[in-house]
C-alpha cells in the first residue's frame, strides 16, 4: 500500500541550539550536505511508490525539517503539535495551518506533544512516548480526539528522547525497538504486546537505527545500523539504507523527517 508523507526541505537547517544530547552548536552542521541527504530520502520514498507532499520551510526554524514532530494524522484527523522548547514553538501552528488550509479537520492541542515523534500508529493502537517531551496527558487528549486506544510508554535515556528514536512499527501489528530506552514497566508492556518484536542492540540504537520507516515490506533505515539491517533481511524485509549523517547532528533520522498522512480528509 503506497503511503502519503509530508516532508520539509532543510533549507534553513542548522544546529544553533542544543535541546537534545546529539546537538552541539559549536560543531555545527553542513546545510548543503543535509539538503543532499534529505533529497536522497525523498527519492527513496518516491522510488518505492509513496507520495511526498512538501511544506514550505520557514527561516529561523532550523529543526522544521523534522516533520514527524509537526502533527499526528490518523483517519484523516489531525492532532496538532505543541512543542516542549520555545525554539521550536512556531512549528506547531505552521504544520497545523498546512492541514487546515487543505480542509483537514484538526485539533489545536491543549497539552505538550511532539506529534509522530512520540506517537506511533499501529492497526489497533497508538503507542505514545513520554518522559522527555510529550506530556502523558496529551496521550489522553489524542485518544479522545482520534478515537483510538493509546498506550503510554516511558522513555528513560535522554539520547532517545522521542519514541521514534527507540521504536518503529514494522507493519500494523509488530515493531522493532531498543529495550534500554524504556523504563522497566514499559519494557514489560512491550514484551507482552509484541512477543515477536525485532530487538535492536545498543549499537543500532546509537546510530538512530530505530528511527526508520517501514511500509510493511520495505524499511528505510540509517545506513550505519548494519546489525539491525541484517535481522530485518533475515525476517524477509527489503532494506533501503539512507545516509542522513548531517541531520543526525540535530538528533534526527529518516523517520524524524517524515510525517505520515493517514486516511482521507
Ligand atoms: N533537534 C530536534 C529536536 O530535538 C530533532 C527532532 C527529531 N525528531 C524526531 N521525530 N525524533 O527536537
mmCIF file of C-alpha atoms and ligand atoms in Angstrom, residues 13-15 17-23 62-70 83-85 88 91 114-118 120 133 160-166 208 211 247-258, ligand 1:
data_model
loop_
_atom_site.group_PDB
_atom_site.id
_atom_site.type_symbol
_atom_site.label_atom_id
_atom_site.label_comp_id
_atom_site.label_asym_id
_atom_site.label_seq_id
_atom_site.Cartn_x
_atom_site.Cartn_y
_atom_site.Cartn_z
ATOM 1 C CA UNK A 13 18.623 23.625 8.723
ATOM 2 C CA UNK A 14 21.327 24.347 11.313
ATOM 3 C CA UNK A 15 22.421 23.236 14.763
ATOM 4 C CA UNK A 17 20.859 25.386 19.996
ATOM 5 C CA UNK A 18 21.021 22.155 21.994
ATOM 6 C CA UNK A 19 17.716 20.626 23.096
ATOM 7 C CA UNK A 20 18.866 17.003 22.977
ATOM 8 C CA UNK A 21 22.230 15.303 23.652
ATOM 9 C CA UNK A 22 23.000 14.864 19.934
ATOM 10 C CA UNK A 23 23.141 18.609 19.307
ATOM 11 C CA UNK A 62 16.240 25.193 11.839
ATOM 12 C CA UNK A 63 14.554 21.985 13.100
ATOM 13 C CA UNK A 64 11.470 22.297 10.890
ATOM 14 C CA UNK A 65 12.926 19.587 8.618
ATOM 15 C CA UNK A 66 11.817 17.122 11.317
ATOM 16 C CA UNK A 67 8.262 16.919 10.003
ATOM 17 C CA UNK A 68 7.340 13.940 12.192
ATOM 18 C CA UNK A 69 7.059 16.348 15.097
ATOM 19 C CA UNK A 70 4.563 18.580 13.310
ATOM 20 C CA UNK A 83 6.401 21.860 21.368
ATOM 21 C CA UNK A 84 8.339 21.481 24.615
ATOM 22 C CA UNK A 85 11.012 24.062 23.793
ATOM 23 C CA UNK A 88 10.522 25.053 18.035
ATOM 24 C CA UNK A 91 6.432 24.907 14.097
ATOM 25 C CA UNK A 114 5.628 16.469 19.594
ATOM 26 C CA UNK A 115 3.459 14.702 17.042
ATOM 27 C CA UNK A 116 4.686 11.492 15.480
ATOM 28 C CA UNK A 117 7.978 11.895 17.317
ATOM 29 C CA UNK A 118 6.101 10.453 20.298
ATOM 30 C CA UNK A 120 3.431 5.747 16.522
ATOM 31 C CA UNK A 133 8.934 15.780 25.506
ATOM 32 C CA UNK A 160 16.311 8.518 22.964
ATOM 33 C CA UNK A 161 14.142 11.492 23.840
ATOM 34 C CA UNK A 162 11.342 10.746 21.353
ATOM 35 C CA UNK A 163 9.598 7.387 20.994
ATOM 36 C CA UNK A 164 10.578 7.297 17.320
ATOM 37 C CA UNK A 165 14.273 7.214 18.257
ATOM 38 C CA UNK A 166 13.752 3.926 20.127
ATOM 39 C CA UNK A 208 19.448 6.122 15.320
ATOM 40 C CA UNK A 211 14.346 5.967 13.544
ATOM 41 C CA UNK A 247 20.718 15.550 10.188
ATOM 42 C CA UNK A 248 21.782 13.162 12.956
ATOM 43 C CA UNK A 249 23.860 16.073 14.308
ATOM 44 C CA UNK A 250 20.490 17.526 15.321
ATOM 45 C CA UNK A 251 19.317 14.178 16.693
ATOM 46 C CA UNK A 252 17.221 13.223 13.664
ATOM 47 C CA UNK A 253 16.971 10.353 11.191
ATOM 48 C CA UNK A 254 14.670 9.165 8.383
ATOM 49 C CA UNK A 255 11.511 8.909 10.492
ATOM 50 C CA UNK A 256 12.044 12.344 12.045
ATOM 51 C CA UNK A 257 11.935 13.850 8.536
ATOM 52 C CA UNK A 258 8.672 12.074 7.719
HETATM 53 N N1 LIG B 1 16.561 18.718 17.046
HETATM 54 C C1 LIG B 1 15.248 18.165 17.058
HETATM 55 C C2 LIG B 1 14.703 18.162 18.483
HETATM 56 O O1 LIG B 1 15.453 17.886 19.380
HETATM 57 C C3 LIG B 1 15.252 16.795 16.494
HETATM 58 C C4 LIG B 1 13.887 16.216 16.326
HETATM 59 C C5 LIG B 1 13.898 14.811 15.835
HETATM 60 N N2 LIG B 1 12.607 14.376 15.538
HETATM 61 C C6 LIG B 1 12.099 13.186 15.879
HETATM 62 N N3 LIG B 1 10.936 12.854 15.430
HETATM 63 N N4 LIG B 1 12.731 12.387 16.704
HETATM 64 O O2 LIG B 1 13.548 18.440 18.729
#
